[in-house]
C-alpha positions as CSV (number, residue, x, y, z in Angstrom):
1,M,122.5,113.3,109.3
2,V,125.7,111.7,109.6
3,S,125.6,111.0,113.0
4,T,121.7,110.0,113.8
5,L,122.6,107.2,111.0
6,A,125.7,106.0,112.9
7,T,123.5,105.6,115.2
8,L,121.5,104.1,114.9
9,A,123.1,101.9,113.2
10,D,124.5,100.9,115.9
11,A,121.6,100.0,117.6
12,V,121.0,97.7,114.8
13,E,124.2,95.8,115.4
14,R,123.7,95.6,119.6
15,R,120.2,94.7,119.1
16,F,120.4,92.3,116.2
17,G,124.0,90.8,115.1
18,T,124.7,88.8,111.8
19,V,121.3,88.7,111.7
20,L,121.0,91.9,110.3
21,R,123.6,92.9,107.4
22,R,124.8,95.9,106.3
23,L,124.6,96.3,102.7
24,S,126.9,99.2,100.9
25,S,124.2,102.2,100.1
26,H,125.6,105.3,98.3
27,P,122.0,107.3,99.5
28,R,122.0,108.1,103.2
29,E,120.0,106.0,104.1
30,L,121.0,102.6,106.0
31,S,120.1,99.4,104.3
32,Y,120.7,95.5,106.0
33,E,119.9,92.4,104.1
34,V,117.8,89.2,106.4
35,E,116.9,85.5,105.6
36,R,113.9,84.8,105.3
37,T,113.1,82.6,107.7
38,D,114.3,85.8,110.7
39,L,112.7,88.1,108.6
40,L,108.9,88.5,110.7
41,A,111.1,88.1,113.3
42,A,113.3,91.1,112.7
43,C,110.7,93.5,111.3
44,V,108.4,92.9,114.7
45,A,111.2,94.6,116.7
46,L,112.6,96.8,114.1
47,R,108.9,98.4,114.3
48,D,107.9,98.4,118.7
49,E,111.5,98.4,119.6
50,E,113.6,101.3,120.8
51,P,115.1,103.2,119.6
52,F,113.9,102.4,115.8
53,R,109.8,102.1,116.2
54,F,109.6,102.6,112.3
55,E,105.8,101.9,112.5
56,M,105.3,102.7,108.6
57,L,106.2,100.5,106.1
58,M,106.5,103.3,103.3
59,D,107.3,100.6,100.4
60,L,106.9,97.1,99.9
61,C,109.3,96.2,95.8
62,G,110.5,93.4,94.4
63,V,114.3,93.1,92.0
64,D,115.3,90.5,90.1
65,Y,118.8,90.4,89.4
66,L,118.5,87.6,85.7
67,H,121.8,89.6,84.4
68,Y,123.1,91.5,87.0
69,G,126.8,92.6,87.3
70,R,127.0,91.5,83.3
71,D,127.7,94.5,81.3
72,E,125.9,93.9,77.8
73,W,121.9,94.1,77.2
74,R,120.0,90.8,76.1
75,G,118.7,91.1,73.4
76,E,118.8,91.6,69.3
77,G,121.9,91.7,67.7
78,A,123.2,93.4,70.5
79,T,127.3,92.9,70.7
80,R,130.2,93.6,72.9
81,T,130.8,96.7,69.9
82,G,128.1,97.7,68.6
83,F,125.5,98.0,71.9
84,S,125.5,97.9,75.5
85,R,124.7,99.8,79.0
86,G,127.9,102.0,78.7
87,V,129.4,101.1,81.0
88,D,132.7,100.3,82.1
89,S,133.8,97.1,80.7
90,A,136.5,96.9,83.8
91,T,134.8,97.9,87.0
92,M,131.3,94.7,85.4
93,R,131.8,90.6,85.7
94,E,131.3,89.4,83.1
95,T,129.0,86.5,84.8
96,P,126.3,87.6,87.8
97,P,127.7,86.5,90.9
98,D,126.2,83.9,93.0
99,R,123.4,84.8,94.2
100,P,119.3,84.6,94.5
101,R,117.5,85.7,91.4
102,F,115.1,87.4,94.5
103,A,114.1,89.8,96.8
104,V,112.3,92.1,98.0
105,V,113.1,95.1,99.4
106,Y,111.0,96.6,103.0
107,H,111.1,100.2,103.2
108,L,110.5,101.3,106.7
109,L,110.2,105.2,108.0
110,S,109.6,105.9,112.0
111,I,108.0,108.4,111.7
112,S,108.9,109.1,116.0
113,H,112.7,109.5,115.4
114,N,112.0,110.6,112.0
115,Q,114.5,107.7,110.7
116,R,114.8,106.0,107.1
117,L,115.5,102.3,106.6
118,R,115.9,99.9,103.6
119,V,115.9,96.3,104.4
120,Q,116.1,92.9,102.3
121,T,114.9,89.9,102.1
122,T,116.0,87.2,99.8
123,C,114.0,84.5,97.9
124,A,116.3,80.9,97.7
125,D,113.7,79.2,94.5
126,P,113.7,81.2,91.6
127,D,110.9,79.4,89.8
128,E,108.8,79.1,92.9
129,P,110.1,82.4,95.0
130,L,108.4,83.0,98.4
131,V,108.8,85.1,101.0
132,P,106.3,85.3,104.2
133,S,103.9,88.4,104.2
134,V,104.6,91.1,107.2
135,I,100.3,91.7,107.1
136,D,100.7,91.1,109.9
137,V,103.6,93.5,111.6
138,W,102.1,96.2,108.4
139,A,99.0,96.5,107.1
140,S,100.0,98.6,104.4
141,A,102.3,95.6,102.7
142,N,98.7,94.2,101.7
143,W,98.5,96.4,98.1
144,Y,102.9,95.8,97.3
145,E,102.9,92.3,98.1
146,R,100.2,91.7,95.7
147,E,101.8,94.3,92.9
148,A,105.5,92.5,93.8
149,F,103.3,89.3,92.2
150,D,101.7,90.7,89.8
151,L,105.0,92.5,88.2
152,F,107.2,89.6,89.3
153,G,105.9,86.6,90.3
154,I,107.2,86.2,94.0
155,L,104.9,84.7,96.4
156,F,103.4,85.7,99.4
157,E,102.8,82.6,102.2
158,G,100.3,84.0,104.6
159,H,98.8,86.9,102.2
160,P,94.8,86.7,102.1
161,D,94.4,87.1,99.1
162,L,97.4,87.3,96.5
163,R,96.0,88.5,93.0
164,R,96.7,90.4,90.5
165,I,96.7,94.3,91.3
166,L,97.3,95.9,88.5
167,T,97.0,93.5,84.8
168,D,94.4,93.3,82.9
169,Y,92.2,89.9,83.9
170,G,93.4,86.9,82.6
171,F,97.0,88.4,82.2
172,I,100.3,86.3,81.2
173,G,103.6,85.8,82.5
174,H,105.4,89.3,84.9
175,P,106.1,92.2,83.1
176,F,108.4,93.3,85.0
177,R,111.0,90.0,84.7
178,K,113.8,90.8,83.5
179,D,112.8,87.9,81.2
180,F,109.8,89.4,79.4
181,P,110.4,91.2,76.6
182,L,110.3,94.9,75.9
183,I,107.4,94.7,73.6
184,G,105.0,92.2,75.1
185,N,103.1,89.4,74.2
186,V,99.8,90.9,72.8
187,E,98.8,93.9,71.6
188,V,95.5,94.9,73.4
189,R,92.8,97.3,71.3
190,Y,89.3,98.1,71.1
191,D,87.3,96.7,68.2
192,P,84.2,99.0,67.3
193,E,83.0,96.7,65.1
194,K,82.3,93.6,68.0
195,G,81.5,95.7,70.9
196,R,84.5,95.2,72.9
197,V,88.1,93.9,74.5
198,V,90.5,92.6,71.9
199,Y,93.5,90.5,72.3
200,E,96.3,90.4,69.2
201,P,99.7,89.0,68.6
202,V,102.3,92.1,68.9
203,S,103.1,93.0,65.5
204,I,105.9,95.4,67.2
205,E,109.6,94.0,65.4
206,P,111.5,93.1,68.4
207,R,115.2,95.8,68.3
208,T,117.6,97.1,70.6
209,L,116.7,99.7,72.7
210,V,119.5,101.1,73.7
211,P,122.8,102.3,72.1
212,K,126.7,102.5,73.1
213,V,127.0,105.4,74.6
214,I,130.4,106.3,75.7
215,R,130.6,109.8,77.4
216,R,133.9,112.0,78.2
217,D,132.3,115.7,80.2
218,N,133.2,116.5,83.7
219,R,129.6,115.3,85.1
220,Y,131.8,112.1,85.1
221,D,134.4,113.1,86.7
222,A,135.7,111.1,89.6
223,G,137.7,114.7,90.9
224,L,134.1,116.4,91.6
225,R,132.4,113.9,93.4
226,D,131.7,114.9,97.1
227,E,132.3,111.4,99.1
228,A,133.4,112.6,101.8
229,S,130.1,112.7,103.7
230,F,129.7,109.0,102.9
231,K,132.8,107.5,105.0
232,D,130.6,107.5,108.2
233,L,128.3,105.2,106.3
234,A,130.6,102.9,104.8
235,P,129.5,99.2,106.8
236,K,132.0,98.5,109.5
237,T,134.3,95.5,109.0
């Protein structure tokens, strides 16, 4: 498996050079980042050319990097000593890296070669995140792009019917954004007297739900981790 991925990685580097930039990946899969301007051309090549033949788009999802790299949750009453992500603060950055807030990730499958590949692109404008639609490359992207638009507010240029697919009619906001309140903005219930669904202000008081947890058991012993199988997959420098 490792040799197969190494062969694929070499083929990607020979074909695309710096157009596809290798990303670190712990699972036994290859991940690359591509600029929005090169996205469609790269996707067509990955679909049609040997030795790639990634005929299927298995999934497409949005990513919100707001607060990425911070070791503290943002929430009511969250403090460095009271509530955190339960991580080693010495290994975390105090501020997010200088990177775009939103990204789109494409999970590709080659039926011909039984291989998988992950490609990521970023949105330049956080206020109007926009990337090209890949519907003309993979028809399955239709509903996936609608889902990313609904949950993250990411716009897909060229999509023929970009509208919400999971949230209710008239829903305001995008619930998978990191700044969207966990308790939501409104409550929805069926009113038997009115004979219809009604929207009301949220009655739940906001609170921090993640306590500070420090684990000391052997599951987190660095000496027990098996890193040997991933050495051949490390990005070349």
